[in-house]
Amino acid sequence: MNLSVIQENLARGLSVVSHAVSSRSTLPVLANVLLRTEDAGLKLTATNLEIGITYWVPGKIETDGAITVPARLLTDVVNSLPNERIDLELSGGDRLHLRCGRYETHLRGIDADEFPAIAAAGERPTTRVSQKVLKRALSEIAFAAASDEARPILTGVLTRLEGDRITLAAADNYRIAITTIPGLDAVEETSVVVPARSYAELARVLVDTDDPIEIILSAQKSQVLFHVEGVDLVSRLIEGQFPNYQQVLPTSHATRVELDREDLLKAVRLAAYIASASANIVKLQVAPEGAPQVTVAAAADVGDHQGVVDATVEGDGTTIAFNAKYLGDVLQNVDADRFVIELNGPLSPGVFRPADGRDYTHVVMPVRTAS
Amino acid sequence: MRTSPTILHVDLDAFFAAVEQRDRPELRGRPVIVGGDSRARGVVSTASYEARAFGVHSAMPLRTAAGLCPDGVFLPVDGAKYRRESRRVMEILGRYTPLVEQVSIDEAFLDVAGSEKLFGPPAEIARRLKAEVRDETGLTVSVGAATTKLVAKVASDLRKPDGLVVVAPGTEAAFLAPLAIRRLWGVGEQTRLILAEHGVRTIGDLAALPLDVLVRRLGAHGAALHDRARGIDPSLVTPETAAKSVSHEHTFDVDTADPEVIERTLLALAEGVAARLRAGGVRASTVQVKVRDSAFHTSTRQRTLPEPTDLADPIFRTALDLARPEVRGRRVRLLGVGAHGLGEPAQLDLFGEEDPRRHRAAEAQDAIRRKYGTHALTRARLLGDPLADPGGRDPLQPLEGRRVGRALPAGGPDDRGRAGRPPGAGGRTPAPDDDPPTP
C-alpha cells in the first residue's frame, strides 16, 4: 500500500467514521479504523458492530493495500498535521508510515483481515429521500427515543415505508414524536426499527441539500444501509414490535393553544430552574377563551416561579403538569416559529405540533400532581 | 471532630400531657395519661411527670396504667392539636439554623455550627430557644448539646424536664461511661441481655469490651455499638421535608385469628393508606405489614412493588400476601399497613399497562368523601362490623410535616413500635421494637 491524500480530506473522513469506533470492546480491532485502497481512493471504515461507517477519501494510489490502525491515535495525529499532502505507506507489514512535510509517523496496526466485514452499497436502493428533509425529520424525532434499555424496542425509531411516504416515530414511555416525509420512490409497505443512535450518526453525515440519500434494506431485513456521495452507513435493526401508537394519539381536544415557540421555551427554561429542585415539574395554566395567555409555573422548596406567555386560546381553560425536560425537548428540537398545543384536561396527553400544519405530532404524557 | 458542641437535641417534655395541662389548668399538678380511656385496649402515649411518679410510662397498656394510677386523668390522643403545637415549636427552632432535622412529633436535632456568630455559643443558643419555646407556647423542652447526635440525644434525656446538658468536646466518652447501657441507641432488650452476659451494665463497660467480642456476638451491630459507646457517631443533621412513609394501624378490641376479619382489616387499612398517598400526591414503592400477636410479639415484613402505586388494591394484595404467613396460627392483636419509598408525583405512561380508569375511580371516591364525609362511600366488603376505619384518621388530609408514619401518633393509641425510635433514624437505623419509648 502506497498512496497520497490531502490532510484536510483525510481529517474529515476520520472525523466521520470515528463516531462508529468502539471505545470499549473486547475486540481490539474495533478500536481501529480500516484503511483500504479502493476505486482509486482510500476507503476508511469503522464499526462498533451496531453501526458501520465507510468514507471515501480521494487520493492518488501507487499500490493497493490495507491495514487497520488505532482510530483515536490516527485521528489525533492527522488533525495536528499541516494541511498538505500526506504520503501513506505500509512498512514491515503491520506498520503504517505517514509522511507529511517535515513530520514522519509510524503507527503499529492490526492486520486488515481481522476487521469485520461491513456490508457495502451496490444493490438497487429500496427508496431515496431528500437529505435535507430526512435531516430535519431526524433532528425532530430521534431525541424522543428511550435512552435506557428497559424496553429495547423503544431505543429505536420506527421507520415505515409506505408508497412514497416515510413515517418516522420515536417514543419512550412518556412521549412520542411522529412525522411523515415524502420518499422519492414508491415502495411496498414495510416497517423496520432503526436504533436512534444510528440515526443520530446519520444526521451528522447528512447535509442541507436536496440531493437524495439512498436507503437500502437488506434482503432479510436485518440491516439497513444508507448511502450518500462518498459515505455509507450500515446499521443493524432492532427486532420486535414497535408499540401501536395510533391508539394513544388523542383524536379530539377540549383546549387549543397557539403560541410562539421561543417564548414558551424561555418560560419553561426559567421555570425549570425552580422545578429541577424537586421533581422537575412545570405547570401550564391555560386561561379560558377570551384571556389569551398561558402561565408557566413551578414550585419547590427553594422557591417558586411563574411566567406568562401570550397565546391564542380556543376552548376550555385548563391546568396541566409536565416534566420540564419533555417540554424543553420538543420546544428546542422542532423547527417551527409557532406551536399549537392541544389539551384534554390535566390527565390526558398533550399534543404539540408546529402551527404551519406540516405533518409532525409530538405527544407528551402529563404528570399527575396533587390538585 | 467538632471543636464546639454545636449539635443540639431538643426534646419536648411529656409533650402530649404537657399540652393538655397547659390548655386545662385544672389538670396541672395531676397525673395525666394520654392514650385513651382507662378501660380501653391500647397503650399509654404520654404520661405526665405526675403520672410517671406512679410508675406509669409510655407504651404501657392503659389498663395497667389505670391499676397503678387509679386517680389518673385519662385523655384521648388529640393528634391534630399536637401536630399544630409541634409545628409552632419547630418554627421556633428554625429561627436559629436552617439545619433542623425533625425526628418525630416531639424532638429534633439542630446543627448550629453556622449560627454561633449570630446567636452566641451553643449553650447560649440552647438557653435562648428554651426561653422562646416557653414564652410562646407554654411548653418546656430539654436540650442536649454535644459534638455528635448520639451524645446530644443522651444528654437531652439526662435532666428532664426543662433540662440543659452541654457535653464539652473531648469528654464524650467520659460523659457516657457511667450511664446505664439502655440509654444508648440501638440497645434494646435483646442486646441488653446479650451484653449482660459479658457483665456490661454501663456504657463504659461496653466501651471496655473488645471489638471482636462484640462483633462475634452481635455482628455489624456490635461494631456500631463499639463506636457508639465512645460517643462516635458520623451521622449528620439532615433536614428533610418530604414525608417518608404513611402507615395505618388497627388494634383489635378482641385478639383475633379469623382470616376473614384479618383480610377485611388489611383492606380497610390499605384503603386508608392509599387515600393518604393520593391526598399527598405521592406514590409508594414499598408496602409493609406489621403484625403483633397476643403475646406482644411483633413482626414486620415488606416488599417492593413492581411499580409505585397510590391505589388500595395493589397495596392490599401485597399486604395480604405478606401478612398470611405471619398471622398463621397466631391470635392477632394489632395489624398495620405501611407505605414507604414515597415518590414524586406520577408521570403518566404512554403505553402503560395500568388502567387509568382505576385512578379516575379512586379520585372520584376521594372527591365524594371530601364532599359528603369519610363514611359516604365504603367498599361492600367492609360493610357490617365496625373494623379498622380507613376514614378514622382523616385520610383526605394531605401529608404534611415530615415522616408522617413516624411523626403522627398511630391511629390506635397502641403505637409502641412507632414510639420506640432511635434519634435521627430517617430509615437509616432500624427502630428496635423493644426500645423504651420516651415521649
mmCIF file of C-alpha atoms in Angstrom, chain A residues 8-127:
data_model
loop_
_atom_site.group_PDB
_atom_site.id
_atom_site.type_symbol
_atom_site.label_atom_id
_atom_site.label_comp_id
_atom_site.label_asym_id
_atom_site.label_seq_id
_atom_site.Cartn_x
_atom_site.Cartn_y
_atom_site.Cartn_z
ATOM 1 C CA GLU A 8 -7.881 18.083 5.103
ATOM 2 C CA ASN A 9 -9.696 15.276 3.267
ATOM 3 C CA LEU A 10 -8.260 12.551 5.461
ATOM 4 C CA ALA A 11 -9.092 14.516 8.618
ATOM 5 C CA ARG A 12 -12.712 14.978 7.517
ATOM 6 C CA GLY A 13 -13.062 11.298 6.721
ATOM 7 C CA LEU A 14 -11.646 10.273 10.073
ATOM 8 C CA SER A 15 -13.980 12.635 11.908
ATOM 9 C CA VAL A 16 -16.968 10.994 10.220
ATOM 10 C CA VAL A 17 -16.007 7.351 10.743
ATOM 11 C CA SER A 18 -14.628 7.848 14.258
ATOM 12 C CA HIS A 19 -18.201 8.051 15.575
ATOM 13 C CA ALA A 20 -18.577 4.372 14.811
ATOM 14 C CA VAL A 21 -15.383 3.371 16.603
ATOM 15 C CA SER A 22 -15.972 1.142 19.543
ATOM 16 C CA SER A 23 -14.353 2.729 22.569
ATOM 17 C CA ARG A 24 -14.831 -0.233 24.868
ATOM 18 C CA SER A 25 -14.807 -3.530 23.130
ATOM 19 C CA THR A 26 -13.376 -6.933 23.832
ATOM 20 C CA LEU A 27 -12.284 -6.992 20.180
ATOM 21 C CA PRO A 28 -9.183 -4.767 19.959
ATOM 22 C CA VAL A 29 -9.565 -4.371 16.222
ATOM 23 C CA LEU A 30 -12.852 -2.479 16.743
ATOM 24 C CA ALA A 31 -10.891 0.405 18.251
ATOM 25 C CA ASN A 32 -9.121 0.672 14.920
ATOM 26 C CA VAL A 33 -10.030 2.253 11.630
ATOM 27 C CA LEU A 34 -9.637 0.194 8.485
ATOM 28 C CA LEU A 35 -7.749 1.859 5.628
ATOM 29 C CA ARG A 36 -8.079 0.155 2.255
ATOM 30 C CA THR A 37 -7.342 1.410 -1.225
ATOM 31 C CA GLU A 38 -10.349 1.039 -3.490
ATOM 32 C CA ASP A 39 -11.628 2.595 -6.711
ATOM 33 C CA ALA A 40 -8.657 4.917 -6.946
ATOM 34 C CA GLY A 41 -9.186 6.278 -3.460
ATOM 35 C CA LEU A 42 -8.709 5.485 0.200
ATOM 36 C CA LYS A 43 -11.650 3.853 1.946
ATOM 37 C CA LEU A 44 -11.930 4.419 5.724
ATOM 38 C CA THR A 45 -14.178 2.078 7.743
ATOM 39 C CA ALA A 46 -15.045 1.874 11.430
ATOM 40 C CA THR A 47 -17.654 -0.173 13.229
ATOM 41 C CA ASN A 48 -18.924 -0.972 16.700
ATOM 42 C CA LEU A 49 -20.974 -3.875 15.332
ATOM 43 C CA GLU A 50 -24.174 -1.829 15.738
ATOM 44 C CA ILE A 51 -23.272 0.621 13.041
ATOM 45 C CA GLY A 52 -20.513 0.756 10.486
ATOM 46 C CA ILE A 53 -19.452 3.887 8.615
ATOM 47 C CA THR A 54 -17.409 3.929 5.445
ATOM 48 C CA TYR A 55 -15.926 7.102 3.946
ATOM 49 C CA TRP A 56 -14.054 7.502 0.657
ATOM 50 C CA VAL A 57 -11.113 9.880 0.690
ATOM 51 C CA PRO A 58 -9.947 10.987 -2.744
ATOM 52 C CA GLY A 59 -6.267 10.210 -3.262
ATOM 53 C CA LYS A 60 -3.523 9.140 -5.588
ATOM 54 C CA ILE A 61 -2.831 5.412 -5.355
ATOM 55 C CA GLU A 62 0.566 3.992 -6.211
ATOM 56 C CA THR A 63 -0.014 0.453 -4.944
ATOM 57 C CA ASP A 64 -3.072 -1.152 -3.341
ATOM 58 C CA GLY A 65 -3.203 -2.497 0.188
ATOM 59 C CA ALA A 66 -4.991 -2.407 3.548
ATOM 60 C CA ILE A 67 -4.310 -2.113 7.294
ATOM 61 C CA THR A 68 -6.088 -1.147 10.491
ATOM 62 C CA VAL A 69 -4.591 1.329 12.971
ATOM 63 C CA PRO A 70 -5.888 2.780 16.269
ATOM 64 C CA ALA A 71 -8.568 5.265 15.243
ATOM 65 C CA ARG A 72 -8.086 7.715 18.059
ATOM 66 C CA LEU A 73 -4.350 7.907 17.583
ATOM 67 C CA LEU A 74 -4.507 8.279 13.834
ATOM 68 C CA THR A 75 -7.188 10.973 14.136
ATOM 69 C CA ASP A 76 -5.155 12.959 16.665
ATOM 70 C CA VAL A 77 -2.023 12.764 14.546
ATOM 71 C CA VAL A 78 -3.736 13.674 11.287
ATOM 72 C CA ASN A 79 -5.648 16.550 12.875
ATOM 73 C CA SER A 80 -2.372 18.058 14.032
ATOM 74 C CA LEU A 81 -0.560 17.803 10.714
ATOM 75 C CA PRO A 82 -0.349 20.771 8.349
ATOM 76 C CA ASN A 83 -2.852 20.886 5.503
ATOM 77 C CA GLU A 84 -0.506 19.407 2.971
ATOM 78 C CA ARG A 85 -0.036 16.160 1.129
ATOM 79 C CA ILE A 86 0.269 13.093 3.347
ATOM 80 C CA ASP A 87 2.051 10.038 1.997
ATOM 81 C CA LEU A 88 0.828 6.777 3.459
ATOM 82 C CA GLU A 89 2.791 3.600 3.151
ATOM 83 C CA LEU A 90 2.708 0.162 4.683
ATOM 84 C CA SER A 91 6.041 -0.653 6.293
ATOM 85 C CA GLY A 92 7.115 -4.001 7.724
ATOM 86 C CA GLY A 93 3.644 -5.487 7.163
ATOM 87 C CA ASP A 94 1.966 -4.159 10.352
ATOM 88 C CA ARG A 95 3.021 -0.534 10.441
ATOM 89 C CA LEU A 96 1.543 2.491 8.748
ATOM 90 C CA HIS A 97 4.077 5.082 7.808
ATOM 91 C CA LEU A 98 2.798 8.676 7.438
ATOM 92 C CA ARG A 99 4.920 11.384 5.995
ATOM 93 C CA CYS A 100 3.708 14.974 5.812
ATOM 94 C CA GLY A 101 6.133 17.806 5.176
ATOM 95 C CA ARG A 102 8.771 17.568 7.860
ATOM 96 C CA TYR A 103 6.807 15.098 10.005
ATOM 97 C CA GLU A 104 7.061 11.345 9.938
ATOM 98 C CA THR A 105 4.977 8.933 11.995
ATOM 99 C CA HIS A 106 4.868 5.151 12.278
ATOM 100 C CA LEU A 107 1.743 3.584 13.744
ATOM 101 C CA ARG A 108 1.587 -0.071 14.679
ATOM 102 C CA GLY A 109 -1.606 -1.644 13.359
ATOM 103 C CA ILE A 110 -3.581 -4.881 13.181
ATOM 104 C CA ASP A 111 -3.942 -6.938 10.020
ATOM 105 C CA ALA A 112 -6.886 -5.835 7.863
ATOM 106 C CA ASP A 113 -8.177 -9.413 7.651
ATOM 107 C CA GLU A 114 -9.149 -9.256 11.315
ATOM 108 C CA PHE A 115 -11.573 -6.418 10.682
ATOM 109 C CA PRO A 116 -15.241 -7.481 10.460
ATOM 110 C CA ALA A 117 -16.824 -7.398 7.035
ATOM 111 C CA ILE A 118 -19.149 -4.452 6.548
ATOM 112 C CA ALA A 119 -21.975 -4.500 4.018
ATOM 113 C CA ALA A 120 -21.465 -2.119 1.147
ATOM 114 C CA ALA A 121 -23.839 -0.301 -1.144
ATOM 115 C CA GLY A 122 -24.284 -1.637 -4.620
ATOM 116 C CA GLU A 123 -27.740 -3.101 -4.680
ATOM 117 C CA ARG A 124 -30.585 -1.070 -6.038
ATOM 118 C CA PRO A 125 -31.872 1.346 -3.404
ATOM 119 C CA THR A 126 -35.146 0.454 -1.722
ATOM 120 C CA THR A 127 -36.050 4.110 -1.791
#
